[in-house]
PDB file of C-alpha atoms in Angstrom:
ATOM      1  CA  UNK A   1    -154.291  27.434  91.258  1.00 61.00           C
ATOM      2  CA  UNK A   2    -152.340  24.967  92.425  1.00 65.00           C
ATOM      3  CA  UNK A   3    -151.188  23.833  89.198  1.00 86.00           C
ATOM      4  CA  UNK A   4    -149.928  27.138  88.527  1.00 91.00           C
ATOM      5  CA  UNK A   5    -148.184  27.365  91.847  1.00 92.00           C
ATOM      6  CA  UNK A   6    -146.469  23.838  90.952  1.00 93.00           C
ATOM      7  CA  UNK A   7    -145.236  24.737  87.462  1.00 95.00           C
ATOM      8  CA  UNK A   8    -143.947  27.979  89.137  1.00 96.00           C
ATOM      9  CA  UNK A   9    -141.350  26.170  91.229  1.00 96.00           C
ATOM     10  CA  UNK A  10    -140.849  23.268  89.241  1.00 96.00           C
ATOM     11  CA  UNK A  11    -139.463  25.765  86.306  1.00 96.00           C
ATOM     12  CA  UNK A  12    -137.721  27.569  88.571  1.00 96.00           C
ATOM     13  CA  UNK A  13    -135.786  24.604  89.548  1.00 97.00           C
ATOM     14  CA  UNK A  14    -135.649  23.074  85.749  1.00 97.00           C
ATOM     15  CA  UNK A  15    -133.805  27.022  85.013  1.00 97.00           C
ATOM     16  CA  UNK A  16    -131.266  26.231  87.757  1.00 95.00           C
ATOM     17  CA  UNK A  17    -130.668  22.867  87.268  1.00 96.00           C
ATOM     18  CA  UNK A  18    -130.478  24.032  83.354  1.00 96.00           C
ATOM     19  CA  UNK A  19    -127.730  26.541  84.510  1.00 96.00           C
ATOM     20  CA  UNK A  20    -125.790  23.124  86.018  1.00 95.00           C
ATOM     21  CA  UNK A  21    -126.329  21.551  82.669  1.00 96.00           C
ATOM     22  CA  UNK A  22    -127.729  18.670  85.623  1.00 96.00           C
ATOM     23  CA  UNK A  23    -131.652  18.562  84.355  1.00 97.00           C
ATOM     24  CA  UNK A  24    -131.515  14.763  83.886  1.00 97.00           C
ATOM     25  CA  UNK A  25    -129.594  14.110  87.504  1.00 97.00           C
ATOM     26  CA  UNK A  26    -132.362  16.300  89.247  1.00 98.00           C
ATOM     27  CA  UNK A  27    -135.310  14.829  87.475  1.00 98.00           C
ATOM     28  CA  UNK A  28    -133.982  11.249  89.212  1.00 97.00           C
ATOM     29  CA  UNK A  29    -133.209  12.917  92.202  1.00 98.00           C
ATOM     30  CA  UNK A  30    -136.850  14.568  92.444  1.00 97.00           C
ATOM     31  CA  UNK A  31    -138.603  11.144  91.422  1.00 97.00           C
ATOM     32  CA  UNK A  32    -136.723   9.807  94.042  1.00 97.00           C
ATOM     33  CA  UNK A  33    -138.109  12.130  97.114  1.00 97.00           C
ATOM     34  CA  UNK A  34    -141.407  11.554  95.702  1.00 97.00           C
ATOM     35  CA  UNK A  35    -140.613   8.075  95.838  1.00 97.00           C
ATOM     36  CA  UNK A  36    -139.470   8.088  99.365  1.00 96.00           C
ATOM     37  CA  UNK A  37    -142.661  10.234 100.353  1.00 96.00           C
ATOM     38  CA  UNK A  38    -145.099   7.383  98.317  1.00 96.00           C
ATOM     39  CA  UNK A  39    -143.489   5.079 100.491  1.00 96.00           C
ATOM     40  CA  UNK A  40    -143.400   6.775 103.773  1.00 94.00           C
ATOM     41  CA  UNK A  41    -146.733   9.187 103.713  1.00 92.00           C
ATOM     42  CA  UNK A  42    -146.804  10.088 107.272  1.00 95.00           C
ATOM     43  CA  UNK A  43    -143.214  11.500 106.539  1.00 94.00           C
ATOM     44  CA  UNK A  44    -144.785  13.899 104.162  1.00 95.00           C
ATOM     45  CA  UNK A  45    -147.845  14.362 106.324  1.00 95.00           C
ATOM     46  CA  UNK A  46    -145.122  15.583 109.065  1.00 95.00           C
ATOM     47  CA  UNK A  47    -143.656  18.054 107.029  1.00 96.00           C
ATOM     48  CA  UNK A  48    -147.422  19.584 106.056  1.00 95.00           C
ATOM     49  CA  UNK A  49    -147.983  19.968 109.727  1.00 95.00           C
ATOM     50  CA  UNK A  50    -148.587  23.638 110.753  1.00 93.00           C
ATOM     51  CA  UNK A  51    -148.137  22.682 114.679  1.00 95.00           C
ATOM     52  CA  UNK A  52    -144.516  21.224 114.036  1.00 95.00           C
ATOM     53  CA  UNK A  53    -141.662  24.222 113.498  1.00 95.00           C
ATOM     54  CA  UNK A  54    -140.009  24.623 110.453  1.00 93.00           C
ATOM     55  CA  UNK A  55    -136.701  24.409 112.132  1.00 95.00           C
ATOM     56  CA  UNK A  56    -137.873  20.660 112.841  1.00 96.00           C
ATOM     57  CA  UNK A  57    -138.739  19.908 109.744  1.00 96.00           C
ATOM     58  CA  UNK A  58    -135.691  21.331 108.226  1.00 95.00           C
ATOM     59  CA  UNK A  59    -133.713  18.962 110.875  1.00 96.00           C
ATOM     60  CA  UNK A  60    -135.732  15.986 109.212  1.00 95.00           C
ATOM     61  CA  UNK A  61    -135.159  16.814 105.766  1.00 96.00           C
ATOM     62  CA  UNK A  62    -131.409  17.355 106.134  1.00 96.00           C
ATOM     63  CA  UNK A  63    -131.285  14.132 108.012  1.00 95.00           C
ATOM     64  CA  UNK A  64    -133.032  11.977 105.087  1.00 95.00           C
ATOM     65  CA  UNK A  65    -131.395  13.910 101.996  1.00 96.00           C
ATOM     66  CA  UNK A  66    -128.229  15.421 102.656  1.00 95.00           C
ATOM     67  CA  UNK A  67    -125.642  13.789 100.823  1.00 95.00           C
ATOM     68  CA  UNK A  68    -128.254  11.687  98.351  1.00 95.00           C
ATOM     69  CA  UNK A  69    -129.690  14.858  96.566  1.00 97.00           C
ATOM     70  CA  UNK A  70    -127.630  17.571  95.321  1.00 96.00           C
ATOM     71  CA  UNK A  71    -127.383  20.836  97.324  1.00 96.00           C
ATOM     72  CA  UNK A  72    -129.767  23.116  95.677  1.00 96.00           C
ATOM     73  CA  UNK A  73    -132.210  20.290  95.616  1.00 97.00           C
ATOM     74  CA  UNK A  74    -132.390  20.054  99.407  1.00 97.00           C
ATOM     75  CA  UNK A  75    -132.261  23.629  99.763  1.00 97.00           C
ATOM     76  CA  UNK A  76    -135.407  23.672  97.493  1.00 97.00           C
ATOM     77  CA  UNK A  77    -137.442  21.486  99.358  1.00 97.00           C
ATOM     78  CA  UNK A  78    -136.435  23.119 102.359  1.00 96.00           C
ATOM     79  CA  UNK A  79    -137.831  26.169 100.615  1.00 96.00           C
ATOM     80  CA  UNK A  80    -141.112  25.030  99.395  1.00 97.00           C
ATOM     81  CA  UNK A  81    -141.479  23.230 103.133  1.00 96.00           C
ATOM     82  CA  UNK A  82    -141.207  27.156 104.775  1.00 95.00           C
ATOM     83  CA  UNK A  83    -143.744  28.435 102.174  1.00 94.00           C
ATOM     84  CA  UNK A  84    -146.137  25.422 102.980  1.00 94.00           C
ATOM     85  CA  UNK A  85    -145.798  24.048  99.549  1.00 95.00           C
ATOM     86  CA  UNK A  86    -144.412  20.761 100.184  1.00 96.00           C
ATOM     87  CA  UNK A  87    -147.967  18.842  99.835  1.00 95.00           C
ATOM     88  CA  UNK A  88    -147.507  20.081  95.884  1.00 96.00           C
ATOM     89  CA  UNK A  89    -143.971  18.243  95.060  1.00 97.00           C
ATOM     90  CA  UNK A  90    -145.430  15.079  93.215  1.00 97.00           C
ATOM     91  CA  UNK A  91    -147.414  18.173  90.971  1.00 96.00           C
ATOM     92  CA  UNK A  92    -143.885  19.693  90.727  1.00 97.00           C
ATOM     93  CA  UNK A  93    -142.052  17.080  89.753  1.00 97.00           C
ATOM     94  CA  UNK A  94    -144.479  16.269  87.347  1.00 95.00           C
ATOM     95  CA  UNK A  95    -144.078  19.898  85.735  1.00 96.00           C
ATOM     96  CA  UNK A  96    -140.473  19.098  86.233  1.00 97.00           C
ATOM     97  CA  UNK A  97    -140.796  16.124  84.320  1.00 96.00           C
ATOM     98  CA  UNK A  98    -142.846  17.258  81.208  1.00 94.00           C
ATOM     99  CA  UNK A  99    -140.500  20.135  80.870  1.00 96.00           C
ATOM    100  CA  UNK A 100    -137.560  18.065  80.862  1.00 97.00           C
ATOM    101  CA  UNK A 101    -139.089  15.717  78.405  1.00 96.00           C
ATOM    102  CA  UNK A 102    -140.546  18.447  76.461  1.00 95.00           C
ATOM    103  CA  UNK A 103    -136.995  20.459  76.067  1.00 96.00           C
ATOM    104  CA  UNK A 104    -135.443  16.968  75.163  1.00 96.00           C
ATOM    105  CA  UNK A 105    -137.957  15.765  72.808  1.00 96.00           C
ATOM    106  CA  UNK A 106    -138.901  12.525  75.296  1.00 96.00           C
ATOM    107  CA  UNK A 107    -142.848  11.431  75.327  1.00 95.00           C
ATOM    108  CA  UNK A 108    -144.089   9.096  77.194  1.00 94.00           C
ATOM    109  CA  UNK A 109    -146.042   5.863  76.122  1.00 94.00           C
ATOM    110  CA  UNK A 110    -147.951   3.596  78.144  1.00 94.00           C
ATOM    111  CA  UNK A 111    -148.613  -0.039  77.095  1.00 94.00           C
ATOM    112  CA  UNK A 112    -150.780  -2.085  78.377  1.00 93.00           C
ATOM    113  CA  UNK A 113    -151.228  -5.675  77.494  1.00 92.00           C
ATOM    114  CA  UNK A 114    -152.685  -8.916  79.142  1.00 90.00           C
ATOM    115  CA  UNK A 115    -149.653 -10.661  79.714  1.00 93.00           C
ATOM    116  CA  UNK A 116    -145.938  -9.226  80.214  1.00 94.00           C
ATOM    117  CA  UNK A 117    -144.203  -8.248  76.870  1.00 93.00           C
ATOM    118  CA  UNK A 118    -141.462  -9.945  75.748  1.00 94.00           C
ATOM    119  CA  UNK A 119    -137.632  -7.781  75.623  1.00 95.00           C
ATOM    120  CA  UNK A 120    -137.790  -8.161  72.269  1.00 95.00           C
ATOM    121  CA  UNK A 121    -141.259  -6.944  71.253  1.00 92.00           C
ATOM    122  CA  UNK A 122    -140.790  -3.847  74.012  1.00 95.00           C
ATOM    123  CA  UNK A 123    -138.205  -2.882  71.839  1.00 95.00           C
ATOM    124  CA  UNK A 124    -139.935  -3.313  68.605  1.00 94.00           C
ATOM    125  CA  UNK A 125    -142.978  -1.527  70.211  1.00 92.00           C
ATOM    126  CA  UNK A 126    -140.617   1.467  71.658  1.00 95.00           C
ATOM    127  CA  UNK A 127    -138.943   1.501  67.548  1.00 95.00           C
ATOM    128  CA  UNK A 128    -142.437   1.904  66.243  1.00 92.00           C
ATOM    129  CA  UNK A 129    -143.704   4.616  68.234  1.00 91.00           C
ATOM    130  CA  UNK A 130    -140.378   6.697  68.011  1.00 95.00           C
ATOM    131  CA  UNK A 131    -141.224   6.323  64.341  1.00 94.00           C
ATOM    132  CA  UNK A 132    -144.728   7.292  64.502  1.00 90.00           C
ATOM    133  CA  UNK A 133    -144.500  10.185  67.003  1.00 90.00           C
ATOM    134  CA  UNK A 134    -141.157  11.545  65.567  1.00 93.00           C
ATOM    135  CA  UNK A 135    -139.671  11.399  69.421  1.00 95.00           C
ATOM    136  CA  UNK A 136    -137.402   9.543  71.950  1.00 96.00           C
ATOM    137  CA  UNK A 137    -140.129   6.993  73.819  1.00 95.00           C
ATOM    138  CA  UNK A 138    -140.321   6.502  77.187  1.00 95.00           C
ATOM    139  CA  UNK A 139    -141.733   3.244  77.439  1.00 95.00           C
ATOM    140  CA  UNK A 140    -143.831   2.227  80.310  1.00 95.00           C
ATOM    141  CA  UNK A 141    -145.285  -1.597  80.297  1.00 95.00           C
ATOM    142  CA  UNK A 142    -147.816  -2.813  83.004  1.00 94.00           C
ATOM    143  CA  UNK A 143    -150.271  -5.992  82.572  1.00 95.00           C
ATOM    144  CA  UNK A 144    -153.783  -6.234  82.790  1.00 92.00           C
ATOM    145  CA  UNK A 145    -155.096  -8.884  82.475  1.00 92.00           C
ATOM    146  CA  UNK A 146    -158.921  -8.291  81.691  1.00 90.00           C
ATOM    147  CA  UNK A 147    -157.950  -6.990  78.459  1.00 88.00           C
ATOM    148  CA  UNK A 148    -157.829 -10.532  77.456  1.00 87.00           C
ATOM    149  CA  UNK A 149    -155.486  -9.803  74.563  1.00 87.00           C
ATOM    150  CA  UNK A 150    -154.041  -7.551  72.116  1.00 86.00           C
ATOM    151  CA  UNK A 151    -152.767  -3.841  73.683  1.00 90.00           C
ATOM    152  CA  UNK A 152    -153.857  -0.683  74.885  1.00 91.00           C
ATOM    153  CA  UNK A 153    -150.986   1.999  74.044  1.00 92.00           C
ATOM    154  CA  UNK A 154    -151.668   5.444  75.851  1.00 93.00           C
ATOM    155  CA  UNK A 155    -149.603   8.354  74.309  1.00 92.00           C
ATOM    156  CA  UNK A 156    -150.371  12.105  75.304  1.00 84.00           C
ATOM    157  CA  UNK A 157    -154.151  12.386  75.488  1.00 82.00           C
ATOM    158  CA  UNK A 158    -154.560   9.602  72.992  1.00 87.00           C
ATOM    159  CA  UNK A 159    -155.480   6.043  73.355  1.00 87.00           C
ATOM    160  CA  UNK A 160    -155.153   3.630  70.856  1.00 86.00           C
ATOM    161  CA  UNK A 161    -157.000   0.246  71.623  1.00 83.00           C
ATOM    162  CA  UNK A 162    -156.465  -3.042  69.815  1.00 81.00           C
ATOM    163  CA  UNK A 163    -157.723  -4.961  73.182  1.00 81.00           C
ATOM    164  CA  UNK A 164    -159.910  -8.259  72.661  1.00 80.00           C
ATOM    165  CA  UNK A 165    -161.665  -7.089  75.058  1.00 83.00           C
ATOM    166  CA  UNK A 166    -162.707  -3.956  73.477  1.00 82.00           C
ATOM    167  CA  UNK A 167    -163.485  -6.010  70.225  1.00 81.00           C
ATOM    168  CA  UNK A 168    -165.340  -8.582  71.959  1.00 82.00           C
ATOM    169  CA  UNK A 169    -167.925  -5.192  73.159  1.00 83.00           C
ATOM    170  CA  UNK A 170    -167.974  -3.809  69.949  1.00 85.00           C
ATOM    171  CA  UNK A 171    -168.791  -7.170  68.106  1.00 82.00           C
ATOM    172  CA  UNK A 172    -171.451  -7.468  70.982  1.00 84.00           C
ATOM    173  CA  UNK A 173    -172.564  -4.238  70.844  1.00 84.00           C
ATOM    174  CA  UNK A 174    -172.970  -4.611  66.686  1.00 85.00           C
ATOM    175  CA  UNK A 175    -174.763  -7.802  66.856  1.00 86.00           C
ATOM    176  CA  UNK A 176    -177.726  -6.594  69.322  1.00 86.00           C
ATOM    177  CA  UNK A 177    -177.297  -3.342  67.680  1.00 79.00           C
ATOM    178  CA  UNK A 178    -176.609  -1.029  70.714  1.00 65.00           C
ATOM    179  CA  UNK A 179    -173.676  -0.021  70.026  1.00 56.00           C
ATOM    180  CA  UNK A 180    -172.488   2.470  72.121  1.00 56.00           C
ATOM    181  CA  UNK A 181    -171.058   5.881  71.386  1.00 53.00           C
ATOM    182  CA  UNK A 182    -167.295   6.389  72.636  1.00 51.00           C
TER     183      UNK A 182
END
């Protein structure tokens, strides 16, 4: 339900910020309000409250935003913080941000490797996958190091994994002959 609820307003506000020809500026300026809740939670905790009045909390979210987001964008949250939504915006800006990427042919790919990738092989990695899933990339790096080597790359609901670690286990698993089903 609340997914549905979520992709509700989130198109709503792609449609309008579609109608600015501004989807790319509000995508930012969403990710950043998320951003400022991740790092302030009891600021979005405040604005869930029943007990404190919505004029309040429209006070508080003029004071923070006005002049950083555009108009319509403040005016939405103010919206979704009257209808008691405002405990779904990361969900929305998610469905705000697979639209967008979806209307503008974007995908998103993780990589994961066990020490930080070099400039040059991000780009070659980003060049490859544009190739092999026919899309702009979105490249997102992050280290792990108890992969031990090699790289995870996460794209959609598909993981390819080239890990040593993962070869190490199946070598394992092959040579006492419990290998396990994945």
């Amino acid at each position: 339900m609340a997914d549905m609820v979520s992709e509700r307003y989130a198109l709503s506000l792609y449609e309008v910020a579609q109608d600015e020809k501004q989807e790319k500026l509000y995508l930012d300026q969403l990710t950043e309000v998320c951003a400022a809740f991740d790092s302030e939670p009891d600021f979005l905790k405040m604005l869930t409250t029943p007990s404190i009045a919505a004029e309040d909390k429209q006070k508080v979210l003029k004071t923070v935003f006005e002049g950083r987001i555009e108009p319509f964008l403040l005016n939405f949250l103010m919206l979704v913080t009257d209808k008691g939504r405002i405990g779904l915006i990361h969900e929305m800006c998610q469905a705000y941000k697979e639209q967008y990427y979806f209307e503008n042919g974007i995908v998103e790919v993780l990589a994961v490797t066990a020490v930080p990738m070099s400039a040059a092989l991000t780009d070659k990695l980003r060049g490859k996958m544009e190739q092999v899933t026919g899309k702009k990339v979105e490249l997102k790096c992050s280290v792990d190091p108890s992969i031990m080597g090699g790289i995870v790359v996460k794209v959609n609901n598909e993981q390819f994994d080239t890990s040593l670690r993962t070869r190490l286990e199946e070598l394992a698993a092959r040579l006492t002959g419990t290998q396990e089903s994945r």
